Coordinates of C-alpha atoms and ligand atoms in Angstrom, one line a residue:
X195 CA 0.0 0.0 0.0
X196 CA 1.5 3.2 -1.2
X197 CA 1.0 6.5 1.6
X198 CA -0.1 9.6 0.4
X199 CA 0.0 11.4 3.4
X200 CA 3.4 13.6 3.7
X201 CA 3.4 13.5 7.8
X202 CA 3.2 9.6 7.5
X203 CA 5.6 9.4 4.9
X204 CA 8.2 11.7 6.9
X205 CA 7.5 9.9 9.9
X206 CA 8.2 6.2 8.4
X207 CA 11.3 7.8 6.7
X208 CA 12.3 8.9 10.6
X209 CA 11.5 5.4 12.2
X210 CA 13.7 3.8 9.4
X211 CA 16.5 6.2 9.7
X212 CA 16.3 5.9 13.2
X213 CA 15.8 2.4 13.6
X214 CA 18.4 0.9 10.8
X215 CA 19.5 -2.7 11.1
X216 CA 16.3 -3.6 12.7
X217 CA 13.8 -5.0 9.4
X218 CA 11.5 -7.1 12.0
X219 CA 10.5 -3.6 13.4
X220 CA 10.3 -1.4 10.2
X221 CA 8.0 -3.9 8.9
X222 CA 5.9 -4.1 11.5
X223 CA 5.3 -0.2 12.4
X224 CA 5.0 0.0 8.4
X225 CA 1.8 -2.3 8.2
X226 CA 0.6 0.0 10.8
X227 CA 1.3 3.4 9.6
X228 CA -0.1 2.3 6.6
X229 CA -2.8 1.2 7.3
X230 CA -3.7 3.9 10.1
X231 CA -3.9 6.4 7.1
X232 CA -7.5 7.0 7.1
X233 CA -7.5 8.0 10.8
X234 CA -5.0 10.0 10.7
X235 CA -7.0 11.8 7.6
X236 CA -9.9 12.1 10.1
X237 CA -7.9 13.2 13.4
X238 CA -5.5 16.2 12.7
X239 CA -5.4 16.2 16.7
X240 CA -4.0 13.2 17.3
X241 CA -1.4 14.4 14.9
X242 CA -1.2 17.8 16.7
X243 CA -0.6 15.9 19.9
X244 CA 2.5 13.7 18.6
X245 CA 0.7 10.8 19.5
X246 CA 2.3 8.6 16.7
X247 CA 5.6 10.5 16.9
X248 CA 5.8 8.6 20.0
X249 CA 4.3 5.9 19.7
X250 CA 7.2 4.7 17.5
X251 CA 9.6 5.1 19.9
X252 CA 9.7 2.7 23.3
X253 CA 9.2 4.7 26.2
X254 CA 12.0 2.6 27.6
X255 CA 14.7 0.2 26.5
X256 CA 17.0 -1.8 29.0
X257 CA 20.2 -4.3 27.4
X258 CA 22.2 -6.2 30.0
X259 CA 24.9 -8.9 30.1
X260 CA 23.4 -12.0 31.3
X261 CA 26.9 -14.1 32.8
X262 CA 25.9 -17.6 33.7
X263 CA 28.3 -21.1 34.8
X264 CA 27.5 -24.2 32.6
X265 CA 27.4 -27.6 33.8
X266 CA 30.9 -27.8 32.7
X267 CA 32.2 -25.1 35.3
X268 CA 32.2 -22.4 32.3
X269 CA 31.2 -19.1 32.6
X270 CA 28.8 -18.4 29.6
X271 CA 27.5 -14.3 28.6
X272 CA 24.3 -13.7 27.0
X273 CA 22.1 -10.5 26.6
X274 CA 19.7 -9.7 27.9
X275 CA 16.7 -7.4 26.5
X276 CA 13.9 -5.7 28.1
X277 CA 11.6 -3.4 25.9
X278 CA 8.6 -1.1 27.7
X279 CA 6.8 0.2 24.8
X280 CA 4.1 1.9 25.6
X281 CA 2.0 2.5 29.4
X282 CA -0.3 4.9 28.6
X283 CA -3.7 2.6 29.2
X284 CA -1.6 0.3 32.0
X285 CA 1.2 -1.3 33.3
X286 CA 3.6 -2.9 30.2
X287 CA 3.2 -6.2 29.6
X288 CA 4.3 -8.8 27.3
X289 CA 6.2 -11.9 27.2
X290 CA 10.1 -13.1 27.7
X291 CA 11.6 -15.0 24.2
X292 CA 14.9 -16.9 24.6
X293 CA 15.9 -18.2 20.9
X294 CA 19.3 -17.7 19.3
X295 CA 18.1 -15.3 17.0
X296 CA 16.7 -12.7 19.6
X297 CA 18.4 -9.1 19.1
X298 CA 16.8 -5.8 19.9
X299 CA 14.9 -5.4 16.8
X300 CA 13.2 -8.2 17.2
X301 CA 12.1 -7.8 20.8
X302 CA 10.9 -3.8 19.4
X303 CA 8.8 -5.6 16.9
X304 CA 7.3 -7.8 19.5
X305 CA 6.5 -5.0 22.1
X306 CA 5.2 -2.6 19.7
X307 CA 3.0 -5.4 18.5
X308 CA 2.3 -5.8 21.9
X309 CA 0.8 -2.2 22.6
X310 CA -1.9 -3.1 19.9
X311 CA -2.6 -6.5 21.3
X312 CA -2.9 -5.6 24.8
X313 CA -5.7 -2.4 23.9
X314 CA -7.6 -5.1 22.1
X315 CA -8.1 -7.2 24.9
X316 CA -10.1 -4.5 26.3
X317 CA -8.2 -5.1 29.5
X318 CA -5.6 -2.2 31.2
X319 CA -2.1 -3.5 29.8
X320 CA 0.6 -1.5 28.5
X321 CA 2.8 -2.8 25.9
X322 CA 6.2 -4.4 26.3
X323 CA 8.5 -7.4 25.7
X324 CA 11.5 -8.8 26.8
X325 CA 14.3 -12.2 26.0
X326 CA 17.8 -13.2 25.2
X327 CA 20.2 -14.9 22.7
X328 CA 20.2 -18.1 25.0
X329 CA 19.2 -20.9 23.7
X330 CA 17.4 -23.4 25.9
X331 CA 17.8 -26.1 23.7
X332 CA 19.8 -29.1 24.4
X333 CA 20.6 -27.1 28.2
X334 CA 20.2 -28.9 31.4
X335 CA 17.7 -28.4 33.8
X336 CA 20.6 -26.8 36.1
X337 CA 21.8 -24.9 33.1
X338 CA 18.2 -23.5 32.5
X339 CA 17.8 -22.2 36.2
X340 CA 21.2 -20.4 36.3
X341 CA 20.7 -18.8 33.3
X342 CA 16.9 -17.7 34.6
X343 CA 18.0 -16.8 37.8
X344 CA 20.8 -14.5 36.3
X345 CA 18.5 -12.7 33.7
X346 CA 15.9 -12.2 36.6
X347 CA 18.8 -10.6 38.8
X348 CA 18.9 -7.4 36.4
X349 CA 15.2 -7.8 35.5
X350 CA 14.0 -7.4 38.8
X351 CA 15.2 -4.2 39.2
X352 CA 13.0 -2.4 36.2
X353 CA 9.2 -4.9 36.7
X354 CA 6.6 -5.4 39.0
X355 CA 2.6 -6.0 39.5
X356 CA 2.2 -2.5 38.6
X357 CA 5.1 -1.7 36.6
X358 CA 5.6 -4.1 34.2
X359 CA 4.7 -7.7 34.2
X360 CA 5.8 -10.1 31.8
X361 CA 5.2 -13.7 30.6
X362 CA 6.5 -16.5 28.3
X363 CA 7.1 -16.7 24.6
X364 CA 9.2 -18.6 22.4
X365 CA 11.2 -20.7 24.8
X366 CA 10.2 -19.6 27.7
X367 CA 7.5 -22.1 29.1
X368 CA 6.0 -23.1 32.4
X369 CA 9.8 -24.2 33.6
X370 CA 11.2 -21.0 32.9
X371 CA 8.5 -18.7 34.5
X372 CA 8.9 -20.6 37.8
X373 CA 12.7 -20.3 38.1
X374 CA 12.7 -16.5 37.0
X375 CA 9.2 -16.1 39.4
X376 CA 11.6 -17.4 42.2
X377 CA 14.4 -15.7 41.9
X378 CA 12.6 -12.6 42.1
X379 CA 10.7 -13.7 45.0
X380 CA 13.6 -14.4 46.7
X381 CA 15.8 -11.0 45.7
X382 CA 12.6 -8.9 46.6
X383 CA 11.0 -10.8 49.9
X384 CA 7.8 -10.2 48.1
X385 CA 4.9 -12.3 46.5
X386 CA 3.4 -10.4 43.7
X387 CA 1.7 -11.3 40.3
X388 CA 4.9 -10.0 38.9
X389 CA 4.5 -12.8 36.3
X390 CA 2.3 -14.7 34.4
X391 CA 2.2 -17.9 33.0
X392 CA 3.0 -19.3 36.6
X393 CA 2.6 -22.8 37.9
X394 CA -0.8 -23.2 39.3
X395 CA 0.4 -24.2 42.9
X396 CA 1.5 -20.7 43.1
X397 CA -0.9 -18.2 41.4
X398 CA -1.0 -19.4 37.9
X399 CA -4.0 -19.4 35.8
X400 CA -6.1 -22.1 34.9
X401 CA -6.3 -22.4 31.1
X402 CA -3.3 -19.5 30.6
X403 CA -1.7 -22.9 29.1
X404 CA -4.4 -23.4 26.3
X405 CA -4.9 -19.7 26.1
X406 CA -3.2 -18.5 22.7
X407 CA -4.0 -21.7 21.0
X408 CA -7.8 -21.5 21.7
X409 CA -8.0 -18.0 21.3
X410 CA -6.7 -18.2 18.4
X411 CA -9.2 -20.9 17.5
X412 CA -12.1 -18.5 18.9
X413 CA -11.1 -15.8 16.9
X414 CA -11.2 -17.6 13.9
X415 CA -14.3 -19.6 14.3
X416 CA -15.8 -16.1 15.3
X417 CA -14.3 -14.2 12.0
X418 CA -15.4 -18.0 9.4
X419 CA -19.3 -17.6 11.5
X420 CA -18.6 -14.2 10.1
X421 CA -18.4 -15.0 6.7
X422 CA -20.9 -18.3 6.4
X423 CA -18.1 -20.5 6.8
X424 CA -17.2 -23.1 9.9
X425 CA -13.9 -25.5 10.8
X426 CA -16.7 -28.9 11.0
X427 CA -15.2 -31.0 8.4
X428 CA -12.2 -28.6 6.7
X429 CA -8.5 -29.5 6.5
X430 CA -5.8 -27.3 8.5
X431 CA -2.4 -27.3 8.6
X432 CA -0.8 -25.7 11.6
X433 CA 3.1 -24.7 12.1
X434 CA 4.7 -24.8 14.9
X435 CA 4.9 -27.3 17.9
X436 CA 5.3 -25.3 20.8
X437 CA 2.9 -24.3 23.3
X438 CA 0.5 -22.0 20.7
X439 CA 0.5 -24.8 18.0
X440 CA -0.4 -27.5 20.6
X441 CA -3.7 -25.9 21.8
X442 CA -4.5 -24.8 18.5
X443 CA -4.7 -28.4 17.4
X444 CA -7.1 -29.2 20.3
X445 CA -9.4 -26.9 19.9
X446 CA -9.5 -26.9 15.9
X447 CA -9.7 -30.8 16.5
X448 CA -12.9 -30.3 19.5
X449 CA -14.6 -27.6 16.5
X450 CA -14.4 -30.5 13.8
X451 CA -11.4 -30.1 12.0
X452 CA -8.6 -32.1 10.8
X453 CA -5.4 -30.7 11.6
X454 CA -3.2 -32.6 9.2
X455 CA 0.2 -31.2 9.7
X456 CA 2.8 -29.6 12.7
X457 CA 6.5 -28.5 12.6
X458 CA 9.4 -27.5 14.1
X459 CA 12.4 -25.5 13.2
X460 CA 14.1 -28.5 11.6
X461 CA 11.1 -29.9 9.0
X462 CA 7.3 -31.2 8.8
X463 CA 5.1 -34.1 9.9
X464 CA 2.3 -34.6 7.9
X465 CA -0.8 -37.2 9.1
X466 CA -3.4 -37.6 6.9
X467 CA -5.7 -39.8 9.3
X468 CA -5.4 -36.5 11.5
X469 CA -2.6 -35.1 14.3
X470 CA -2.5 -37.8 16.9
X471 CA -2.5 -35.0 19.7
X472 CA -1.8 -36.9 22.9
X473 CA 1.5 -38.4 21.2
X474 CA 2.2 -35.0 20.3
X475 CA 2.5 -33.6 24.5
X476 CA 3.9 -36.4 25.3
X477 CA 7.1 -35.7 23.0
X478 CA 7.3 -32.0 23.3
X479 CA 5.6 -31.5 26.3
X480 CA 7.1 -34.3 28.6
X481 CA 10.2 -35.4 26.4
X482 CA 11.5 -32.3 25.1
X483 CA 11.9 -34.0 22.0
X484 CA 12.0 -32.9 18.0
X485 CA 8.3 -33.3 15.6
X486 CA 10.5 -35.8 13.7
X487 CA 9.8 -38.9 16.6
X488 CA 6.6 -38.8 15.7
X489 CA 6.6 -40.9 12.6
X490 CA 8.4 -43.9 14.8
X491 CA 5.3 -44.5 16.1
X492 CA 2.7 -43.5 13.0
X493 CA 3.0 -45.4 9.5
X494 CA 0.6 -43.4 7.7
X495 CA 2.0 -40.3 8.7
X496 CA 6.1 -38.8 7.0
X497 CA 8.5 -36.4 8.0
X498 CA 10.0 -34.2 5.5
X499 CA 13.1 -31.9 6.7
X500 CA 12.9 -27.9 6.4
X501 CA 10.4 -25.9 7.7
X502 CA 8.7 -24.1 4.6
X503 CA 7.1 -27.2 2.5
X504 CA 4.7 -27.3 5.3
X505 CA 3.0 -24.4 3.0
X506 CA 2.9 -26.9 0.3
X507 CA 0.4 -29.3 1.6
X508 CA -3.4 -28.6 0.4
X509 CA -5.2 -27.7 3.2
X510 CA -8.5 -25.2 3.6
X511 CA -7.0 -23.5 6.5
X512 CA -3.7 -22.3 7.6
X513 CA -2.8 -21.5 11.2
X514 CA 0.8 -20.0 11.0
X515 CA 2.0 -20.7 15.1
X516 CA 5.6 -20.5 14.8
X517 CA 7.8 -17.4 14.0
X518 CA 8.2 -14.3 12.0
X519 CA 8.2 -14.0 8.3
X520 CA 7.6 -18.3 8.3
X521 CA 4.9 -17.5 5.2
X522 CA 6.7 -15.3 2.6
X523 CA 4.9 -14.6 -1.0
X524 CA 6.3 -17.2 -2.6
X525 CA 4.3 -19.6 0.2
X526 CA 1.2 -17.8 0.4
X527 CA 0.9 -18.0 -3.7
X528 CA 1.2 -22.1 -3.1
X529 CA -1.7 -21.7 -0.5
X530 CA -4.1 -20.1 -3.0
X531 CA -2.8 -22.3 -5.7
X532 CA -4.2 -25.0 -3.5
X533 CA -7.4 -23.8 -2.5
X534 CA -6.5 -22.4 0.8
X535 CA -9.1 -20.0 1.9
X536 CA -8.4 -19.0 5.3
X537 CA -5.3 -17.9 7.3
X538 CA -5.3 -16.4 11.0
X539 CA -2.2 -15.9 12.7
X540 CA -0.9 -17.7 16.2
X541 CA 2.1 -16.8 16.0
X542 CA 3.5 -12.6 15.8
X543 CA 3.6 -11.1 12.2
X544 CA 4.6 -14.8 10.6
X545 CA 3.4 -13.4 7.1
X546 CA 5.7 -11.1 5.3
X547 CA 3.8 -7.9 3.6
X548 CA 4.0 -10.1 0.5
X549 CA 2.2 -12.9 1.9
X550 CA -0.3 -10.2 3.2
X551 CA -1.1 -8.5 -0.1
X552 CA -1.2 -12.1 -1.5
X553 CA -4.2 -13.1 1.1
X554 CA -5.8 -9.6 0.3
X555 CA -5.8 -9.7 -3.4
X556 CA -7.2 -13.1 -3.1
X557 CA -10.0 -12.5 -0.9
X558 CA -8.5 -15.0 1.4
X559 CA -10.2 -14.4 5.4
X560 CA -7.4 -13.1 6.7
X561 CA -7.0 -13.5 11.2
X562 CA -4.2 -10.9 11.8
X563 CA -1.9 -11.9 14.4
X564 CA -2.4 -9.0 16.7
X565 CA -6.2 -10.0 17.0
X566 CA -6.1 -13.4 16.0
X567 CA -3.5 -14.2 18.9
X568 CA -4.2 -11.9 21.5
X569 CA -5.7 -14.7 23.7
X570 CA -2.6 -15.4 25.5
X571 CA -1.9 -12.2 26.6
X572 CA -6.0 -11.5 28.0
X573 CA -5.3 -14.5 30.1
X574 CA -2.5 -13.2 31.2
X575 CA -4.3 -9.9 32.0
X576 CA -7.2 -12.5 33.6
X577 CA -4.0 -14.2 36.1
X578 CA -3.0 -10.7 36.6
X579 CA -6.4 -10.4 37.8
X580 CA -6.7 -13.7 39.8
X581 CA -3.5 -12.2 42.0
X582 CA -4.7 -9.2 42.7
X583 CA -8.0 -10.4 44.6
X584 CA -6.0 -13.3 46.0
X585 CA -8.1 -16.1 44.2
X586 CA -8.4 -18.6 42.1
X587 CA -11.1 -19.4 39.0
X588 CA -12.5 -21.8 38.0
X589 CA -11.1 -23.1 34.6
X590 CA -14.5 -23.1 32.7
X591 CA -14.6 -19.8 34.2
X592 CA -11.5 -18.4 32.7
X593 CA -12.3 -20.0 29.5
X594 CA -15.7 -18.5 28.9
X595 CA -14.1 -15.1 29.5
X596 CA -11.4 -15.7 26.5
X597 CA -14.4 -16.7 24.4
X598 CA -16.1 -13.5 25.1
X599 CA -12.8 -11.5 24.4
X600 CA -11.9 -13.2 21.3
X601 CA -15.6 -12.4 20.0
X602 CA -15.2 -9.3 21.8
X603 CA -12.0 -8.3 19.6
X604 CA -13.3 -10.3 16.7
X605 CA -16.4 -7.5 16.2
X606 CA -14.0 -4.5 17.1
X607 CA -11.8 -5.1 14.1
X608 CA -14.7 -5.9 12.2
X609 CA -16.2 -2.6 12.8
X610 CA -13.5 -0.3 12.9
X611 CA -12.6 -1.6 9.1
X612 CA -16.6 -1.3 8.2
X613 CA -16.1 2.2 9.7
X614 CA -13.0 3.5 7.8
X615 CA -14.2 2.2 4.6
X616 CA -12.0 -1.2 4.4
X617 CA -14.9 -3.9 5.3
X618 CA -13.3 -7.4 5.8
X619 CA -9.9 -5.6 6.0
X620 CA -9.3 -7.2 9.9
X621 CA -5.6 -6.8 9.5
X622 CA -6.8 -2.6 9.2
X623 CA -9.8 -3.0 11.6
X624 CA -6.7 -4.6 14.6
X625 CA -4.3 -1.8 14.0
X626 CA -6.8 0.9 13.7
X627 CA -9.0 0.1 16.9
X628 CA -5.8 -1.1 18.9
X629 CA -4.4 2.3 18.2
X630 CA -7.4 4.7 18.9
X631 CA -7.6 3.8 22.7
X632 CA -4.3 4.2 23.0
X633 CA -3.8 7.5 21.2
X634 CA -6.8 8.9 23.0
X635 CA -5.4 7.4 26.5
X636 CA -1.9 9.2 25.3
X637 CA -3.5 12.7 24.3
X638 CA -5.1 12.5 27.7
X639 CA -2.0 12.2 29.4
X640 CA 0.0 15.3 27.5
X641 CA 2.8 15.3 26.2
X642 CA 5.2 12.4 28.1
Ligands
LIG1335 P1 7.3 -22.4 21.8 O1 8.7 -22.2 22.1 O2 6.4 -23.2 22.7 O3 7.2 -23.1 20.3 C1 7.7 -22.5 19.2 C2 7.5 -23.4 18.0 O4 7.9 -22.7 16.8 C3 8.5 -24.6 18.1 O5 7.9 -25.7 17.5 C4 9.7 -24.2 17.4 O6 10.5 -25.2 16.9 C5 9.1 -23.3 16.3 N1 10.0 -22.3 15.9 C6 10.6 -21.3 16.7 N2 11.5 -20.6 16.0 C7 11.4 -21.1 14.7 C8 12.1 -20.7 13.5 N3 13.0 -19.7 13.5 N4 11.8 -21.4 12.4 C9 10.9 -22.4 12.5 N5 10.2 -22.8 13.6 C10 10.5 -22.1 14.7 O7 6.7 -21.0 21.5 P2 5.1 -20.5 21.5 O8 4.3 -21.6 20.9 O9 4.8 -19.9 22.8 O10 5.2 -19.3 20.4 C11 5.0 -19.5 19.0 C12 4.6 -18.2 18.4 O11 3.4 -17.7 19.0 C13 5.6 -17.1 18.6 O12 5.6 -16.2 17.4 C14 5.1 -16.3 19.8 O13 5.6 -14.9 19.8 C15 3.6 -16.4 19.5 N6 2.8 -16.1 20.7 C16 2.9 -16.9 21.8 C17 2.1 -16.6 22.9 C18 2.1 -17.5 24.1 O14 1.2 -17.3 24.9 N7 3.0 -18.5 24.2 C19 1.1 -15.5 22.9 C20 1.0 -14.8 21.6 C21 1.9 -15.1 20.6 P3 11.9 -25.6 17.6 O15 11.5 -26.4 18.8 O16 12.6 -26.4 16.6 O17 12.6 -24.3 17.9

């Protein structure tokens, strides 16, 4: 989409010369500026009031050296990132990712995703995001914990329940929420819901697990109800096989479909009697093992190495649950080619802009990450919640209130792009209502 507008155009030219060596986050406040256009037509107050001048820029950025000993007496460095985006409509929040490939820009990505996410929930979160280089892969147990409790030592120091609160992400499951939740405990003295994603013996959420995976699956049902369409009965192939592409399985599966296909970062399995789910936990849950294993045990089902063949296999819906950029043009055009008709993202901005103007030319429904996954993060807001009153809900409870959300968020995007004249646009309906509480929560405030 080509701007018109000369103050959006000056201001993406700042973010890029400002920003440089960081593509993850250019792209991502690019889809945004672009498609905040028509607003920004509408409101020459918000513009008056530098709201998106500084919404662009984290409020707050924190890099630190993250020295930890390996089982082999061998002091190892890392870094350490911690982003705070955005507080103007509550505390930041957002979720910790430890992968190799972690650098600043992609934690800015994340966290000024975040900021939109976190207004759509409807609930008072700020945006943020935090994580490191380290890798837990292939680390002990002991290796994990000293690495956790060493991040958490600077971390500490710049969170808290009402500060800034974050979670898990890629590579940061229940395991390493629990040894970063008690080394902060223990350098503070104090029990707080300082993070989310906890253990339920001490203030976890009940379904905060499943979260993402059926919100994601809420959203979508909510946006193919939307359109005439259901999942009874259609084929989907989901990427990933972490925590989001897990619970996406189950639910799709519990909604009637057949989820045919899962992946890690090393290749494909692909089932056609349907993902045997329970054999899927037990390796990546329990075993910590790779997607491959899988076919030791299923004769119908193949493994194919590499990641992005996955695309290849005809399915009617896609749910992209592992990284950035995972479906780029080239991908998408295959999907169409083979009669794929829906995609809605679990995992953050995995479709490049080519792979977006490829679903949008194509009339594919298109579930845009910020909406589509924002179910993870409202339980996290609904555990923040939990702490707070010091109790405990029931899980059907919990549940039922991510079902509202999800429909909740599903009809906001749905309106705001009916409203500024891009009906079935939900990648312009999430950015657009996203931003508008937050811009009117930052004019409020003045200029800070
Ligand atoms: P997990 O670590 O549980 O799982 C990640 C999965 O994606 C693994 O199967 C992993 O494979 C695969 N993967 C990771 N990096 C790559 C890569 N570079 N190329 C190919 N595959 C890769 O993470 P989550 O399931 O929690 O997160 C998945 C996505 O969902 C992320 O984009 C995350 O930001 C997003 N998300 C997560 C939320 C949550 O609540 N957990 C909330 C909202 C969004 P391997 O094991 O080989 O690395």
């Amino acid at each position: 989409m080509a701007l018109k507008n000369k103050y959006l155009i000056d201001l993406l030219e700042t973010v890029k010369k400002r920003n440089q060596g960081e593509p993850e986050f250019i792209q991502a406040v690019t889809e945004v500026i672009e498609t905040l256009e028509p607003v920004i037509e509408k409101r020459p107050d918000l513009v008056e009031a530098g709201v998106l001048d500084r919404l662009v820029e984290p409020e707050r950025q924190i890099v630190f050296r993250v020295p930890w000993v390996d089982d082999n007496g061998k002091v190892q460095v890392n870094r350490g990132f911690r982003v705070q985006f955005n507080s103007a409509i509550g505390p930041y929040k957002g979720g910790i990712r430890l992968h190799p490939s972690v650098y600043i820009g992609i934690i800015k990505f994340l966290g000024f995703e975040q900021v939109f996410k976190n207004s759509l929930t409807t609930l008072p979160m700020g945006g943020g995001k935090g994580g490191s280089d380290f890798d837990p892969k292939g680390k002990s147990d002991g290796e994990v914990m000293r690495f956790c409790q060493s991040f958490m030592t600077e971390l500490c120091k710049h969170i808290g329940a009402d500060t800034d609160v974050p979670a898990g992400d890629i590579g940061t499951g229940a395991r390493e929420i629990g040894y970063m939740f008690g080394q902060y405990k223990r350098l503070r003295n104090e029990f707080t819901g300082v993070l989310t994603g906890k253990g339920l013996t001490y203030g976890g959420s009940l379904a905060r697990t499943e979260a993402t995976g059926y919100g994601l699956c809420y959203f979508t049902d909510e946006m193919l109800k939307a359109n005439g369409k259901s999942f009874e009965g259609k084929t989907v192939v989901i990427s990933g096989s972490g925590n989001v592409a897990i619970y996406a399985t189950e639910k799709a599966t519990a909604l009637g479909a057949k989820v045919v296909a899962l992946s890690d970062s090393n290749g494909y399995i692909y089932d056609p009697d349907g993902i045997d789910l329970a054999c899927v936990k037990q390796l990546k849950e329990v075993e910590r093992k790779r997607i491959k294993e899988y076919v030791a045990t299923h004769p119908n089902a193949t493994y194919t190495e590499g990641c992005k063949g996955i695309w290849t296999i005809k399915c009617d819906i896609a749910l992209p649950c592992a990284t950035q950029n995972e479906i780029d043009g080239e991908s998408a055009a295959i999907l169409v080619k083979n009669g794929c008709w829906c995609v809605s993202e679990g995992a953050n901005m995995p479709s490049t802009p080519e792979a977006i103007n490829t679903y949008l030319a194509n009339g594919i429904l298109y579930g845009p990450a910020k909406a589509a996954n924002a179910g993870g993060v409202a339980t996290s807001g609904l555990e923040m919640s939990q702490n707070s009153e010091r109790l405990s809900w029931t899980f059907e409870e919990v549940d039922a209130k991510l079902h509202g959300i999800m429909v909740s968020i599903f009809k906001a995007c749905e309106s705001a792009a009916k409203e500024y004249g891009m009906e079935g646009n939900y990648m312009a309906g999430a950015n657009i209502a996203g931003f508008l509480k937050v811009a009117e929560a930052m004019k409020a405030q003045g200029c800070v």
